[in-house]
Amino acid sequence: MSTVVLAYSGGLDTSVAIRWIQEKYGLDVIALTIDVGSERDIEAIADKARKIGAVKALIVDARADFVRYFVWPALQAGAIYEGYYPLATALARPLIARLLVEVAHAEGAIAVAHGCTGKGNDQVRFDVSIATLAPDLKIIAPLREWSMTRDHAIAYAAEHGIPVQATKASPYSVDQNLWGRSNECGILEDPWIEPPEEAFAWTASPTAAAHLQPTYSEITFQHGIPIALNGVEIDGVTLIETLNELAGRYGVGRIDSIENRLVGIKSREIYEAPAATVLHMAHRALESLTLSREQARFKEGVSSEYARLIYNGQWYSALHQDLASYVQSTQRFVSGTIRIRFSSGQCSVVGRKSEHSLYSHGLATYESGDQFDHNAALGFIKLWGLPLSTQAQAQLLPSIGMEGNLLAKVATKE
Ligand code: ARG
């Protein structure tokens, strides 16, 4: 019999999918469970897949690769989608797609399958990545094809003897990995309603964290990648886990946003991303010390392009390769240490140092020892302002009054 490799999470939908694919397509199902830091009992998930009827259940611990090849490059790039979303879910998709393809080829499968619905971004990320890496593989997305509601799925599970943990299924749709937890659906679909505490799992509420004494952490970066915490070298997975726990305890990293999906829908998203929040803040602080004004300005545009391409499922693209090369080049002096203060609901940068710092005390100081040439400022200002005064004389003076509003005058006068 031919085989399909299914990305299996152990949840209701992908559990039902094992049987549904067997019935509908007559394919053997290999369940592939990928650990990207979802903090669950992976062995139990694989067992469940076998019990439901998977011919094989494989487990891949992809946490280190996820951090090294996906999270760190995104951090170096400063990739935050639409100013809010550190892209946890979006970053894991191209990795999962790649592993699906590798396993499918190794197992001689003819197809791969995933549990995405037909409304979200994830189906796009999976399908585009899979088709790019392996155009030979058929893609099956049961949730996009079947017309089951959640209740139908629960009934189908009962009929087929598929174990479902929660009888009263959670109203939320959650996806999580090391870089963050994404939550949507249920009451969160009303953008006016404040998310109830139960919607959060990784972060204390800032009010509950109010009794904590402030604490400090030092994060050391090398070429834009965090390598040490409080002076002790640490691997990426452990660093992120540690910061998720610490910052989460302080109520840091809650994000409540309306986001523009690639498929044209605006959606309300609740994210918890304690480590991502801290690390992006620290990384940015180090860049402000080590990048020139012009580098930082140009990189802002690159950051948002980079975030957009991750969000839009274009990881395996030439544009990504191009931007990644640029980003790597920007990071060559982004090494140093950032000091962070945690207090209730907040983290802030309170200190920074780098061997490659561009900050010059002699130039910046208002105290004695000032090396800045104040007289040179006069000439600079004269030339900097020259085009403005020239244009004002020739064109603008009549419309630049002290009385009244400049914009209003321009608008009425044309
Ligand atoms: N909106 C986010 C994205 O498109 C997260 C989607 C996560 N999925 C979920 N089941 N909550 O990347």
mmCIF file with all atom_site columns, N, CA and C and ligand atoms in Angstrom, residues 85 87-91 93 120-122 125 172-176 181-185 259 261 267-269 271 311, ligand 1:
data_model
loop_
_atom_site.group_PDB
_atom_site.id
_atom_site.type_symbol
_atom_site.label_atom_id
_atom_site.label_alt_id
_atom_site.label_comp_id
_atom_site.label_asym_id
_atom_site.label_entity_id
_atom_site.label_seq_id
_atom_site.pdbx_PDB_ins_code
_atom_site.Cartn_x
_atom_site.Cartn_y
_atom_site.Cartn_z
_atom_site.occupancy
_atom_site.B_iso_or_equiv
_atom_site.pdbx_formal_charge
_atom_site.auth_seq_id
_atom_site.auth_comp_id
_atom_site.auth_asym_id
_atom_site.auth_atom_id
_atom_site.pdbx_PDB_model_num
ATOM   1  N N  . TYR A 1 85  ? 4.229   40.733 16.228 1.00 0.00 ? 85  TYR A N  1
ATOM   2  C CA . TYR A 1 85  ? 4.285   39.275 16.309 1.00 0.00 ? 85  TYR A CA 1
ATOM   3  C C  . TYR A 1 85  ? 5.692   38.753 16.025 1.00 0.00 ? 85  TYR A C  1
ATOM   4  N N  . LEU A 1 87  ? 6.609   35.891 15.451 1.00 0.00 ? 87  LEU A N  1
ATOM   5  C CA . LEU A 1 87  ? 6.572   34.889 14.369 1.00 0.00 ? 87  LEU A CA 1
ATOM   6  C C  . LEU A 1 87  ? 6.838   33.446 14.799 1.00 0.00 ? 87  LEU A C  1
ATOM   7  N N  . ALA A 1 88  ? 6.537   33.103 16.073 1.00 0.00 ? 88  ALA A N  1
ATOM   8  C CA . ALA A 1 88  ? 6.834   31.742 16.536 1.00 0.00 ? 88  ALA A CA 1
ATOM   9  C C  . ALA A 1 88  ? 6.241   30.672 15.621 1.00 0.00 ? 88  ALA A C  1
ATOM   10 N N  . THR A 1 89  ? 4.935   30.719 15.443 1.00 0.00 ? 89  THR A N  1
ATOM   11 C CA . THR A 1 89  ? 4.277   29.693 14.624 1.00 0.00 ? 89  THR A CA 1
ATOM   12 C C  . THR A 1 89  ? 4.834   29.723 13.197 1.00 0.00 ? 89  THR A C  1
ATOM   13 N N  . ALA A 1 90  ? 4.924   30.910 12.656 1.00 0.00 ? 90  ALA A N  1
ATOM   14 C CA . ALA A 1 90  ? 5.340   31.056 11.255 1.00 0.00 ? 90  ALA A CA 1
ATOM   15 C C  . ALA A 1 90  ? 6.745   30.510 11.011 1.00 0.00 ? 90  ALA A C  1
ATOM   16 N N  . LEU A 1 91  ? 7.626   30.655 12.012 1.00 0.00 ? 91  LEU A N  1
ATOM   17 C CA . LEU A 1 91  ? 9.008   30.196 11.836 1.00 0.00 ? 91  LEU A CA 1
ATOM   18 C C  . LEU A 1 91  ? 9.137   28.676 11.875 1.00 0.00 ? 91  LEU A C  1
ATOM   19 N N  . ARG A 1 93  ? 7.005   26.506 10.686 1.00 0.00 ? 93  ARG A N  1
ATOM   20 C CA . ARG A 1 93  ? 6.381   25.821 9.551  1.00 0.00 ? 93  ARG A CA 1
ATOM   21 C C  . ARG A 1 93  ? 7.361   25.357 8.484  1.00 0.00 ? 93  ARG A C  1
ATOM   22 N N  . GLY A 1 120 ? -6.328  29.765 7.357  1.00 0.00 ? 120 GLY A N  1
ATOM   23 C CA . GLY A 1 120 ? -5.182  30.391 8.002  1.00 0.00 ? 120 GLY A CA 1
ATOM   24 C C  . GLY A 1 120 ? -3.977  30.567 7.104  1.00 0.00 ? 120 GLY A C  1
ATOM   25 N N  . ASN A 1 121 ? -2.910  31.053 7.725  1.00 0.00 ? 121 ASN A N  1
ATOM   26 C CA . ASN A 1 121 ? -1.645  31.230 7.031  1.00 0.00 ? 121 ASN A CA 1
ATOM   27 C C  . ASN A 1 121 ? -0.859  29.930 6.959  1.00 0.00 ? 121 ASN A C  1
ATOM   28 N N  . ASP A 1 122 ? -1.070  29.072 7.945  1.00 0.00 ? 122 ASP A N  1
ATOM   29 C CA . ASP A 1 122 ? -0.212  27.892 8.065  1.00 0.00 ? 122 ASP A CA 1
ATOM   30 C C  . ASP A 1 122 ? -0.325  26.957 6.864  1.00 0.00 ? 122 ASP A C  1
ATOM   31 N N  . ARG A 1 125 ? 1.922   28.341 4.282  1.00 0.00 ? 125 ARG A N  1
ATOM   32 C CA . ARG A 1 125 ? 3.343   28.119 4.597  1.00 0.00 ? 125 ARG A CA 1
ATOM   33 C C  . ARG A 1 125 ? 3.738   26.676 4.318  1.00 0.00 ? 125 ARG A C  1
ATOM   34 N N  . TYR A 1 172 ? -10.137 27.367 22.733 1.00 0.00 ? 172 TYR A N  1
ATOM   35 C CA . TYR A 1 172 ? -9.072  28.069 22.032 1.00 0.00 ? 172 TYR A CA 1
ATOM   36 C C  . TYR A 1 172 ? -8.339  27.173 21.047 1.00 0.00 ? 172 TYR A C  1
ATOM   37 N N  . SER A 1 173 ? -7.746  27.810 20.066 1.00 0.00 ? 173 SER A N  1
ATOM   38 C CA . SER A 1 173 ? -6.857  27.091 19.160 1.00 0.00 ? 173 SER A CA 1
ATOM   39 C C  . SER A 1 173 ? -5.440  27.573 19.440 1.00 0.00 ? 173 SER A C  1
ATOM   40 N N  . VAL A 1 174 ? -4.634  26.665 19.932 1.00 0.00 ? 174 VAL A N  1
ATOM   41 C CA . VAL A 1 174 ? -3.306  27.053 20.420 1.00 0.00 ? 174 VAL A CA 1
ATOM   42 C C  . VAL A 1 174 ? -2.222  26.368 19.602 1.00 0.00 ? 174 VAL A C  1
ATOM   43 N N  . ASP A 1 175 ? -1.193  27.117 19.281 1.00 0.00 ? 175 ASP A N  1
ATOM   44 C CA . ASP A 1 175 ? 0.008   26.503 18.694 1.00 0.00 ? 175 ASP A CA 1
ATOM   45 C C  . ASP A 1 175 ? 1.186   27.051 19.477 1.00 0.00 ? 175 ASP A C  1
ATOM   46 N N  . GLN A 1 176 ? 2.104   26.173 19.855 1.00 0.00 ? 176 GLN A N  1
ATOM   47 C CA . GLN A 1 176 ? 3.244   26.688 20.621 1.00 0.00 ? 176 GLN A CA 1
ATOM   48 C C  . GLN A 1 176 ? 4.538   26.001 20.260 1.00 0.00 ? 176 GLN A C  1
ATOM   49 N N  . ARG A 1 181 ? 3.825   31.239 22.057 1.00 0.00 ? 181 ARG A N  1
ATOM   50 C CA . ARG A 1 181 ? 2.551   30.524 22.098 1.00 0.00 ? 181 ARG A CA 1
ATOM   51 C C  . ARG A 1 181 ? 1.511   31.418 21.410 1.00 0.00 ? 181 ARG A C  1
ATOM   52 N N  . SER A 1 182 ? 0.810   30.832 20.452 1.00 0.00 ? 182 SER A N  1
ATOM   53 C CA . SER A 1 182 ? -0.206  31.581 19.701 1.00 0.00 ? 182 SER A CA 1
ATOM   54 C C  . SER A 1 182 ? -1.574  31.057 20.093 1.00 0.00 ? 182 SER A C  1
ATOM   55 N N  . ASN A 1 183 ? -2.483  31.973 20.340 1.00 0.00 ? 183 ASN A N  1
ATOM   56 C CA . ASN A 1 183 ? -3.803  31.569 20.798 1.00 0.00 ? 183 ASN A CA 1
ATOM   57 C C  . ASN A 1 183 ? -4.870  32.384 20.074 1.00 0.00 ? 183 ASN A C  1
ATOM   58 N N  . GLU A 1 184 ? -5.872  31.678 19.573 1.00 0.00 ? 184 GLU A N  1
ATOM   59 C CA . GLU A 1 184 ? -6.982  32.382 18.927 1.00 0.00 ? 184 GLU A CA 1
ATOM   60 C C  . GLU A 1 184 ? -8.270  31.592 19.138 1.00 0.00 ? 184 GLU A C  1
ATOM   61 N N  . CYS A 1 185 ? -9.354  32.109 18.611 1.00 0.00 ? 185 CYS A N  1
ATOM   62 C CA . CYS A 1 185 ? -10.697 31.487 18.675 1.00 0.00 ? 185 CYS A CA 1
ATOM   63 C C  . CYS A 1 185 ? -11.411 31.758 20.001 1.00 0.00 ? 185 CYS A C  1
ATOM   64 N N  . GLU A 1 259 ? -4.156  41.236 13.445 1.00 0.00 ? 259 GLU A N  1
ATOM   65 C CA . GLU A 1 259 ? -3.117  41.050 12.440 1.00 0.00 ? 259 GLU A CA 1
ATOM   66 C C  . GLU A 1 259 ? -3.731  40.775 11.069 1.00 0.00 ? 259 GLU A C  1
ATOM   67 N N  . ARG A 1 261 ? -3.842  38.642 8.006  1.00 0.00 ? 261 ARG A N  1
ATOM   68 C CA . ARG A 1 261 ? -3.424  37.351 7.463  1.00 0.00 ? 261 ARG A CA 1
ATOM   69 C C  . ARG A 1 261 ? -3.166  37.461 5.976  1.00 0.00 ? 261 ARG A C  1
ATOM   70 N N  . SER A 1 267 ? -7.346  39.126 11.881 1.00 0.00 ? 267 SER A N  1
ATOM   71 C CA . SER A 1 267 ? -7.686  38.236 12.984 1.00 0.00 ? 267 SER A CA 1
ATOM   72 C C  . SER A 1 267 ? -7.108  38.763 14.283 1.00 0.00 ? 267 SER A C  1
ATOM   73 N N  . ARG A 1 268 ? -7.770  38.402 15.375 1.00 0.00 ? 268 ARG A N  1
ATOM   74 C CA . ARG A 1 268 ? -7.333  38.788 16.723 1.00 0.00 ? 268 ARG A CA 1
ATOM   75 C C  . ARG A 1 268 ? -6.427  37.668 17.234 1.00 0.00 ? 268 ARG A C  1
ATOM   76 N N  . GLU A 1 269 ? -5.240  38.042 17.632 1.00 0.00 ? 269 GLU A N  1
ATOM   77 C CA . GLU A 1 269 ? -4.269  37.044 18.055 1.00 0.00 ? 269 GLU A CA 1
ATOM   78 C C  . GLU A 1 269 ? -3.739  37.408 19.436 1.00 0.00 ? 269 GLU A C  1
ATOM   79 N N  . TYR A 1 271 ? -0.647  36.418 21.797 1.00 0.00 ? 271 TYR A N  1
ATOM   80 C CA . TYR A 1 271 ? 0.627   35.715 21.829 1.00 0.00 ? 271 TYR A CA 1
ATOM   81 C C  . TYR A 1 271 ? 1.246   35.833 23.213 1.00 0.00 ? 271 TYR A C  1
ATOM   82 N N  . TYR A 1 311 ? 6.282   35.458 7.478  1.00 0.00 ? 311 TYR A N  1
ATOM   83 C CA . TYR A 1 311 ? 4.835   35.354 7.717  1.00 0.00 ? 311 TYR A CA 1
ATOM   84 C C  . TYR A 1 311 ? 4.120   34.785 6.496  1.00 0.00 ? 311 TYR A C  1
HETATM 85 N N1 . ARG B 2 .   ? -1.571  34.030 13.479 1.00 0.00 ? 1   ARG B N1 1
HETATM 86 C C1 . ARG B 2 .   ? -0.381  33.319 13.674 1.00 0.00 ? 1   ARG B C1 1
HETATM 87 C C2 . ARG B 2 .   ? 0.281   33.001 12.363 1.00 0.00 ? 1   ARG B C2 1
HETATM 88 O O1 . ARG B 2 .   ? -0.337  33.071 11.363 1.00 0.00 ? 1   ARG B O1 1
HETATM 89 C C3 . ARG B 2 .   ? -0.529  32.121 14.535 1.00 0.00 ? 1   ARG B C3 1
HETATM 90 C C4 . ARG B 2 .   ? -1.388  31.020 14.023 1.00 0.00 ? 1   ARG B C4 1
HETATM 91 C C5 . ARG B 2 .   ? -1.354  29.949 15.030 1.00 0.00 ? 1   ARG B C5 1
HETATM 92 N N2 . ARG B 2 .   ? -2.280  28.918 14.909 1.00 0.00 ? 1   ARG B N2 1
HETATM 93 C C6 . ARG B 2 .   ? -3.136  28.570 15.905 1.00 0.00 ? 1   ARG B C6 1
HETATM 94 N N3 . ARG B 2 .   ? -3.734  27.449 15.815 1.00 0.00 ? 1   ARG B N3 1
HETATM 95 N N4 . ARG B 2 .   ? -3.353  29.339 16.934 1.00 0.00 ? 1   ARG B N4 1
HETATM 96 O O2 . ARG B 2 .   ? 1.444   32.674 12.325 1.00 0.00 ? 1   ARG B O2 1
#
